[in-house]
CSV table of C-alpha atoms (C1' of nucleotides) in Angstrom, one decimal:
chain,number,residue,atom,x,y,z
A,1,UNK,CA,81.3,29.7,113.1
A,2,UNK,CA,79.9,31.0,109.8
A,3,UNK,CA,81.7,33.9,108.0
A,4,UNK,CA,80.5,36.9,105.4
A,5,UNK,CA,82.1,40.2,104.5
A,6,UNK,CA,80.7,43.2,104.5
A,7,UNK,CA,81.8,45.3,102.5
A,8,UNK,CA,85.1,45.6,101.1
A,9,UNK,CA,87.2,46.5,104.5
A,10,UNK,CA,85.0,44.8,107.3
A,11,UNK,CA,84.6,40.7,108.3
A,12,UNK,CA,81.8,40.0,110.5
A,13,UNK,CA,82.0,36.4,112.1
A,14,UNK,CA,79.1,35.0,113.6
A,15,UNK,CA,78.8,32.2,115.9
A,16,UNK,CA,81.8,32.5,117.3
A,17,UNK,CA,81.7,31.2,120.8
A,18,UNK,CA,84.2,31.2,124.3
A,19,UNK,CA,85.1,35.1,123.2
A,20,UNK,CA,85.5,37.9,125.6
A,21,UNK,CA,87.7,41.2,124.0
A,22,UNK,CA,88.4,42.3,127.5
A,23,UNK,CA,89.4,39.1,128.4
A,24,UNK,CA,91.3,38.6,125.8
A,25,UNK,CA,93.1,41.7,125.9
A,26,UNK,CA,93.3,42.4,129.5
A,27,UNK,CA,94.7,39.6,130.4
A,28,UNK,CA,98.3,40.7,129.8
A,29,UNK,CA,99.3,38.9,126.7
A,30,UNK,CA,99.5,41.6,124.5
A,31,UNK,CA,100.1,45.1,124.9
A,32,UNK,CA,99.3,46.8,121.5
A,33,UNK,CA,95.4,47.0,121.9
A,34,UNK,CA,93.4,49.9,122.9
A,35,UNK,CA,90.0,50.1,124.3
A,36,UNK,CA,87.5,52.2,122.0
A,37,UNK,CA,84.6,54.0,123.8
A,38,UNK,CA,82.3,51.3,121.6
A,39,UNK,CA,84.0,48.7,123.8
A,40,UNK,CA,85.6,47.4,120.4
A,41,UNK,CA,89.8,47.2,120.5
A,42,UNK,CA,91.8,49.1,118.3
A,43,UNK,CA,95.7,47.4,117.8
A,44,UNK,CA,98.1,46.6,115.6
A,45,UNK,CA,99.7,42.5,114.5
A,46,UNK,CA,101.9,41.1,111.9
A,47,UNK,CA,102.2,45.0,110.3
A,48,UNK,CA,98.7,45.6,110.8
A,49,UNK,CA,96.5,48.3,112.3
A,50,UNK,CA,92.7,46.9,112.8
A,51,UNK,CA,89.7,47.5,115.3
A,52,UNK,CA,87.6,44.3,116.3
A,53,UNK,CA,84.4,44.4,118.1
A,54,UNK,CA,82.0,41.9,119.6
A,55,UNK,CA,78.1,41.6,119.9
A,56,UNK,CA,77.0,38.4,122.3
A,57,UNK,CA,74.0,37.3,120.4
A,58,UNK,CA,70.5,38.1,122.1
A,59,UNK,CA,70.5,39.2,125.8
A,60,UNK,CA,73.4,40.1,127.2
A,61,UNK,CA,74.3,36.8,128.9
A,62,UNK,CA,72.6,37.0,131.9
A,63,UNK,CA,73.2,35.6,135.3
A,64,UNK,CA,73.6,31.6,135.2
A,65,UNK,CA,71.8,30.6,132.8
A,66,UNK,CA,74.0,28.3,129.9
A,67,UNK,CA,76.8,31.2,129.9
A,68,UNK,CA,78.7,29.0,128.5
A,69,UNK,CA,77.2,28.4,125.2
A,70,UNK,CA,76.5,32.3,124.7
A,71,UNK,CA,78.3,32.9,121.4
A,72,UNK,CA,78.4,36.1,119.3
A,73,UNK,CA,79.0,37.9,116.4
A,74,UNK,CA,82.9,39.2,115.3
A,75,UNK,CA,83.7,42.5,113.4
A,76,UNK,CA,86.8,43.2,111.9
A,77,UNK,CA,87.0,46.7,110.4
A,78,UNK,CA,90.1,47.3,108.1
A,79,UNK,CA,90.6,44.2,107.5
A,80,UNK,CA,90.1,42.3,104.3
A,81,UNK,CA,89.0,38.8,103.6
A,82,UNK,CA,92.4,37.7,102.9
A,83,UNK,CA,94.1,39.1,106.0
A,84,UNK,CA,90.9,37.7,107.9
A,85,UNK,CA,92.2,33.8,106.4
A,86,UNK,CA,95.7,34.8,106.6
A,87,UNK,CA,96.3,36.8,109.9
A,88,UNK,CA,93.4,36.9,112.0
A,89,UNK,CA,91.4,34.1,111.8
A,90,UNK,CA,94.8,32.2,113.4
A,91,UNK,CA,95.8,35.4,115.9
A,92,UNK,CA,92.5,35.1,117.6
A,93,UNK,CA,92.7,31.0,117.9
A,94,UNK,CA,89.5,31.2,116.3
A,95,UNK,CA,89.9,27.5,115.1
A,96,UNK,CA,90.6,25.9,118.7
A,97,UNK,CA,87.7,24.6,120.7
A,98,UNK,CA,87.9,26.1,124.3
A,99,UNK,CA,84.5,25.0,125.3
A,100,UNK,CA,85.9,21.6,125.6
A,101,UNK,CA,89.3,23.1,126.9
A,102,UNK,CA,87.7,24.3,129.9
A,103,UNK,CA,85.4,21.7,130.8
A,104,UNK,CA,88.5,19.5,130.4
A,105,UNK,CA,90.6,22.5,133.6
A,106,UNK,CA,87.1,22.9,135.3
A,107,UNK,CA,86.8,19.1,136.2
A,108,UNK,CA,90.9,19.1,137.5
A,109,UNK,CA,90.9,21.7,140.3
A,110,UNK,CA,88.0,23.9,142.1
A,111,UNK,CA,89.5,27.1,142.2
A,112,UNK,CA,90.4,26.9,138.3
A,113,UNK,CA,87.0,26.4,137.9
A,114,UNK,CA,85.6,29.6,139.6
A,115,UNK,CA,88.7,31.7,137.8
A,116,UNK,CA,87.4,29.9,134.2
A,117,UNK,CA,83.7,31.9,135.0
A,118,UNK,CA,85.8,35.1,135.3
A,119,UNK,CA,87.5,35.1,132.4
A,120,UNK,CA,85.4,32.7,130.3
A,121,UNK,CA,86.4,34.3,127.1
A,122,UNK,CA,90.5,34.1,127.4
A,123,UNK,CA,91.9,33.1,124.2
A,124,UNK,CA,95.8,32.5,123.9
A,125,UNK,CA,97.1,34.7,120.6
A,126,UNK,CA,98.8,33.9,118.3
A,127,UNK,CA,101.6,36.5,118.0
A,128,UNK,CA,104.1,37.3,116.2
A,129,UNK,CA,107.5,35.6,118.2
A,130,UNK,CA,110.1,38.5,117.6
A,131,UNK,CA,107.6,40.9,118.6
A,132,UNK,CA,106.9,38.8,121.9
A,133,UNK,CA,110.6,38.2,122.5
A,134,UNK,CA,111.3,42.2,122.7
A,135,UNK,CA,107.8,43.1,123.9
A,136,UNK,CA,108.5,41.0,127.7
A,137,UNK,CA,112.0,41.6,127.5
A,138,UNK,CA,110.3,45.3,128.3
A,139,UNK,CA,108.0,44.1,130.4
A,140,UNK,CA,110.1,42.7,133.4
A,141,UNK,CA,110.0,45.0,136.3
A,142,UNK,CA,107.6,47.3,134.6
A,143,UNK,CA,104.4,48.5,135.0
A,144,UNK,CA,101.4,47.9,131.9
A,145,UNK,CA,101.1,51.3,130.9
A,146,UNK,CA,104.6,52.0,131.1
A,147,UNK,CA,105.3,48.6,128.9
A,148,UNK,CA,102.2,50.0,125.9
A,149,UNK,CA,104.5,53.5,125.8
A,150,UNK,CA,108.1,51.6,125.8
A,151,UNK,CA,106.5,48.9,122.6
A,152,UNK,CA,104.8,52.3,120.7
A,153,UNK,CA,108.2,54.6,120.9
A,154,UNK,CA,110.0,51.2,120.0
A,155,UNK,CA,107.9,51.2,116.8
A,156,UNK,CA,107.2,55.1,115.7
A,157,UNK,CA,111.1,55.6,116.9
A,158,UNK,CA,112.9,52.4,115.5
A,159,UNK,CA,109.8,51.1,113.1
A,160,UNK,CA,107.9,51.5,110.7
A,161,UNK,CA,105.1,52.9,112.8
A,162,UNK,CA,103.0,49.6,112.8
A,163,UNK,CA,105.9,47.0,113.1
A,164,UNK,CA,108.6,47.0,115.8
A,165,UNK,CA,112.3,47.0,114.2
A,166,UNK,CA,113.6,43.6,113.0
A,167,UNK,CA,116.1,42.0,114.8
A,168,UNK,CA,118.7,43.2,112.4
A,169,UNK,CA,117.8,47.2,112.6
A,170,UNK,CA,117.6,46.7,116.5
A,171,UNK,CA,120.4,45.6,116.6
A,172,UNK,CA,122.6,48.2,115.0
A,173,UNK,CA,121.1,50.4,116.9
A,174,UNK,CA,122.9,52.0,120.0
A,175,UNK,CA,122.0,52.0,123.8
A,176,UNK,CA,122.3,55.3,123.8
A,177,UNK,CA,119.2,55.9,121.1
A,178,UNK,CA,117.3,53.4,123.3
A,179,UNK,CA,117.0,55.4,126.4
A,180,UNK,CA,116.3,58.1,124.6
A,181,UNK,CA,113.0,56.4,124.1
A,182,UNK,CA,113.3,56.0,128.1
A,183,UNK,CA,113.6,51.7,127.8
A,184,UNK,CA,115.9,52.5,130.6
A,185,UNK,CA,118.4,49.3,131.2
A,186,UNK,CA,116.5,47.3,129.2
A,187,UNK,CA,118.0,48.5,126.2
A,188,UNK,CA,120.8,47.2,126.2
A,189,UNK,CA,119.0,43.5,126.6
A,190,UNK,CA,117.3,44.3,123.8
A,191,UNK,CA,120.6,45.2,121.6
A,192,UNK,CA,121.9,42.4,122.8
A,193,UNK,CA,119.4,39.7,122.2
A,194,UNK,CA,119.2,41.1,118.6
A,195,UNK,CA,122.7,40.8,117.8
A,196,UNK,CA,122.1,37.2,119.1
A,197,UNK,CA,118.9,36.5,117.1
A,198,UNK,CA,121.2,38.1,113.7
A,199,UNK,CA,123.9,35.4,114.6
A,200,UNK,CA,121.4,32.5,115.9
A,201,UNK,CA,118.2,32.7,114.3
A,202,UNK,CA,115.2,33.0,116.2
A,203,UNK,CA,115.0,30.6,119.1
A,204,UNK,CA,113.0,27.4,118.6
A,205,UNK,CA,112.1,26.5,122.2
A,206,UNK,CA,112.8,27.2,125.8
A,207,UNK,CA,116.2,26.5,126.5
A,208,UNK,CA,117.0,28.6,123.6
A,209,UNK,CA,114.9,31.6,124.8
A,210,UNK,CA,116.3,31.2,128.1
A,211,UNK,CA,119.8,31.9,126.5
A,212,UNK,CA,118.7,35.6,125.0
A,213,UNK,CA,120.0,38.7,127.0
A,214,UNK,CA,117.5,39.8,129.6
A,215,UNK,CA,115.2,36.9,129.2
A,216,UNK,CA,114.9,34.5,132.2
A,217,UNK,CA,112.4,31.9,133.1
A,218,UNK,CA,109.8,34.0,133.9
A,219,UNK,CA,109.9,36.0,130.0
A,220,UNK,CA,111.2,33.1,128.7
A,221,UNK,CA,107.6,31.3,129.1
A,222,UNK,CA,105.4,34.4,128.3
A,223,UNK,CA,107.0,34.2,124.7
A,224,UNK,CA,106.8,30.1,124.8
A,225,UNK,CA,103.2,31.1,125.4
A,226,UNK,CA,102.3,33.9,123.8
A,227,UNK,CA,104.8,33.2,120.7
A,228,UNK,CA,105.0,29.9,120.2
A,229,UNK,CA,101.7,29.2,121.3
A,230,UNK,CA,102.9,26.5,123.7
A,231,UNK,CA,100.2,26.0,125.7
A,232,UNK,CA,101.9,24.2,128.3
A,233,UNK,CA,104.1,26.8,129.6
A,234,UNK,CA,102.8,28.3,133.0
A,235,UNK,CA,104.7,32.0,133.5
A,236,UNK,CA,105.1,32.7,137.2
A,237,UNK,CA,105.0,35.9,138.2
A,238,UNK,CA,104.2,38.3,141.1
A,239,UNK,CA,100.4,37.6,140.5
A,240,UNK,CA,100.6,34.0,140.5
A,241,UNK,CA,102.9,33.7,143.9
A,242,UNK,CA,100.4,35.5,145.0
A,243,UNK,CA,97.5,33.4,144.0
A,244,UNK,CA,99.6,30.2,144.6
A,245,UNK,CA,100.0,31.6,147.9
A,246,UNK,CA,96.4,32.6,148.7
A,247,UNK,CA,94.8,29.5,147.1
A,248,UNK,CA,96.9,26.7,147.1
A,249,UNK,CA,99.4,27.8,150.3
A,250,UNK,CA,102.3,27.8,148.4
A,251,UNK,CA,105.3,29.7,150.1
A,252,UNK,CA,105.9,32.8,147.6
A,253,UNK,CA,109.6,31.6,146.8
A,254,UNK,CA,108.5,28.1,146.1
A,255,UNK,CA,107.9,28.6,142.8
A,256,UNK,CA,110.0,25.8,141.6
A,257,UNK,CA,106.9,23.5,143.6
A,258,UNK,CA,103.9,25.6,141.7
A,259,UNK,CA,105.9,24.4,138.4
A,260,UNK,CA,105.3,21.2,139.4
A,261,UNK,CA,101.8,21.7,140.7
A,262,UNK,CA,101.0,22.9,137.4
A,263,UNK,CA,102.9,20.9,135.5
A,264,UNK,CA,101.3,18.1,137.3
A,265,UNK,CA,97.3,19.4,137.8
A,266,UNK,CA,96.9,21.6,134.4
A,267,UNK,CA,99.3,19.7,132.5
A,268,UNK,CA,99.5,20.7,128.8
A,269,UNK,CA,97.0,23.4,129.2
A,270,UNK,CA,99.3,25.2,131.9
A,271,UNK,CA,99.4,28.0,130.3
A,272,UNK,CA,95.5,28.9,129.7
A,273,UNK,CA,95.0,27.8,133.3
A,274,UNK,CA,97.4,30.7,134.2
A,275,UNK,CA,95.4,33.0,131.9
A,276,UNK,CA,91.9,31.9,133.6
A,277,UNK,CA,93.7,32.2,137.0
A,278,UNK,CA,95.9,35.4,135.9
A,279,UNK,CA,92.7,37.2,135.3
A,280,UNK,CA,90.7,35.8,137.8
A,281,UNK,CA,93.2,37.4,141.3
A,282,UNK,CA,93.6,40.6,139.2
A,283,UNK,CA,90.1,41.3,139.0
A,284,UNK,CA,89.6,40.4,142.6
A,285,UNK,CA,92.5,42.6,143.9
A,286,UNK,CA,92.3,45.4,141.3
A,287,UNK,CA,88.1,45.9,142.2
A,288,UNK,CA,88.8,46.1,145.8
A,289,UNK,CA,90.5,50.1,145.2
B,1,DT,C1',110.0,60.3,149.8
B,2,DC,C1',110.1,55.8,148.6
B,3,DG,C1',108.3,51.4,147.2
B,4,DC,C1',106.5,49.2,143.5
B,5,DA,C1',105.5,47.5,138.7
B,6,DG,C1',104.0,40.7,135.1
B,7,DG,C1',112.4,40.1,136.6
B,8,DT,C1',117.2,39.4,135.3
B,9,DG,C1',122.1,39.2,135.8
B,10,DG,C1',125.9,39.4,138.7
B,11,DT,C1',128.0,38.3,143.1
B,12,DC,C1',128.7,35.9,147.3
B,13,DG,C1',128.3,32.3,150.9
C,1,DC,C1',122.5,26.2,144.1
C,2,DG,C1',119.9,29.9,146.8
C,3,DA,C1',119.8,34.4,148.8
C,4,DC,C1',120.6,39.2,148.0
C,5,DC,C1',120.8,43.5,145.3
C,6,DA,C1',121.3,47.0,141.7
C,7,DC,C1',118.8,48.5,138.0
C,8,DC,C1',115.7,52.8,134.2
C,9,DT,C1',111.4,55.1,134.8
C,10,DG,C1',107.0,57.0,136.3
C,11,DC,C1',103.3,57.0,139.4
C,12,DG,C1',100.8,57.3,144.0
DNA sequence: TCGCAGGTGGTCG
DNA sequence: CGACCACCTGCG
């Protein structure tokens, strides 16, 4: 990985290797990036609004051929060199090795390794943890686009715009304000857990998530995930009963026995197996309309 | 029209 | 415990 700027507001990164932006950002981690017509993503992190884009080096990688090893060239526009070292360079996971991550899933179970070639570029952010705690509190029993709108009018409404409010504006807030911004009855989870994360601090693991308003096990290990970056933590939901089910023959309420299967086959990589996996069904499903 | 969308909390047996 | 079920909202 070899780094230059630009000029003053853009970071190009070259060499950077096991990167995919759609993979990345489709993959349901995050919900504050837009697609540009360039194919670049336009977002917002850690009070922030930037656009990255990615160039694979040479050839598009082509069929086969060492698709692994294809690496590429990062451009961070409105950025600057210090937000790159400070914010960035850490959000994207740039420093972790997932070459060796995946050879490490691919050689532990077969159908890992076909979902690893269809989302080869999956890298686990690093985001910020109150903005994950209130961003799948909103996501239970939602739909994606429906989540993006519900995180935006949090932020424009209740925000600054960029940032989502801190626990303690959110939570002197009233229900009534937060339907307003139709969060429907999640907003009163979301008053809630920020009254208790003014009292408690913010929670330092899962037991502690697990005692927020509105969070249960299923939220509570997207944000052990996604915002504490533990990468052992496997969120089941509807998508991976149903790839437990098709793939491994898991009865779709058994997911107490695909914790263990997890725990016990992907061990403390859990969570980007169910990225890799995650990715791969939802492709599969979502190209067949 | 009604079920569903990356579930959770409450209630009941 | 485990099985139900209501729940805001918007879309097909």
């Amino acid at each position: 990985m070899r780094e230059k700027t630009n000029f003053k507001e853009e970071i190009i990164v070259e060499n950077v290797k096991d990167f995919n932006l759609d993979h990345i950002f489709d993959c349901g981690q995050a919900f504050r990036w837009k697609k540009e017509e360039d194919g670049s993503y336009s977002g917002k992190a850690f009070g922030k609004a930037i656009n990255i884009g990615f160039k694979y080096d040479g050839i598009e990688k082509s069929k086969g051929k060492s698709k692994e090893k294809s690496s590429g060239t990062l451009i961070l526009k409105n950025s600057s060199k210090e937000d790159y070292e400070k914010i960035w360079k850490k959000y994207l996971d740039l420093d972790r090795d997932y070459g060796k991550i995946k050879r490490e899933l691919g050689t532990k179970d077969s159908v890992l390794k076909e979902a690893i070639k269809s989302g080869e570029g999956i890298r686990i952010l690093n985001q910020d943890l109150w903005e994950t705690i209130i961003s799948f509190i909103i996501s239970q029993n939602n739909n994606i686009p429906r989540i993006k709108k519900c995180i935006e009018s949090l932020a424009c409404s209740f925000g600054d715009g960029i940032s989502l409010p801190n626990p303690e504006e959110l939570s002197i807030l009233r229900e009534e304000e937060l339907l307003s911004i139709k969060l429907g009855y999640r907003s009163k989870y979301l008053i809630e857990t920020a009254k208790q994360v003014v009292n408690n601090g913010l929670p330092k693991n899962f037991d502690e998530l697990l005692e927020l308003n509105g969070v249960g096990p299923k939220v509570a290990n997207c944000i052990s995930l996604f915002g504490m970056h533990h990468l052992e933590s496997f969120p089941i939901d509807v998508w991976v009963k149903r790839l437990m089910n098709k793939y491994y023959g898991f009865d779709e309420k058994d997911t107490k026995g695909m914790e263990i299967f997890a725990q016990n086959t992907f061990g403390d990589y859990g969570g980007i197996a169910q990225q890799y996996l995650f990715y791969h069904i939802r492709k599969e499903e979502l190209s067949k309309n």
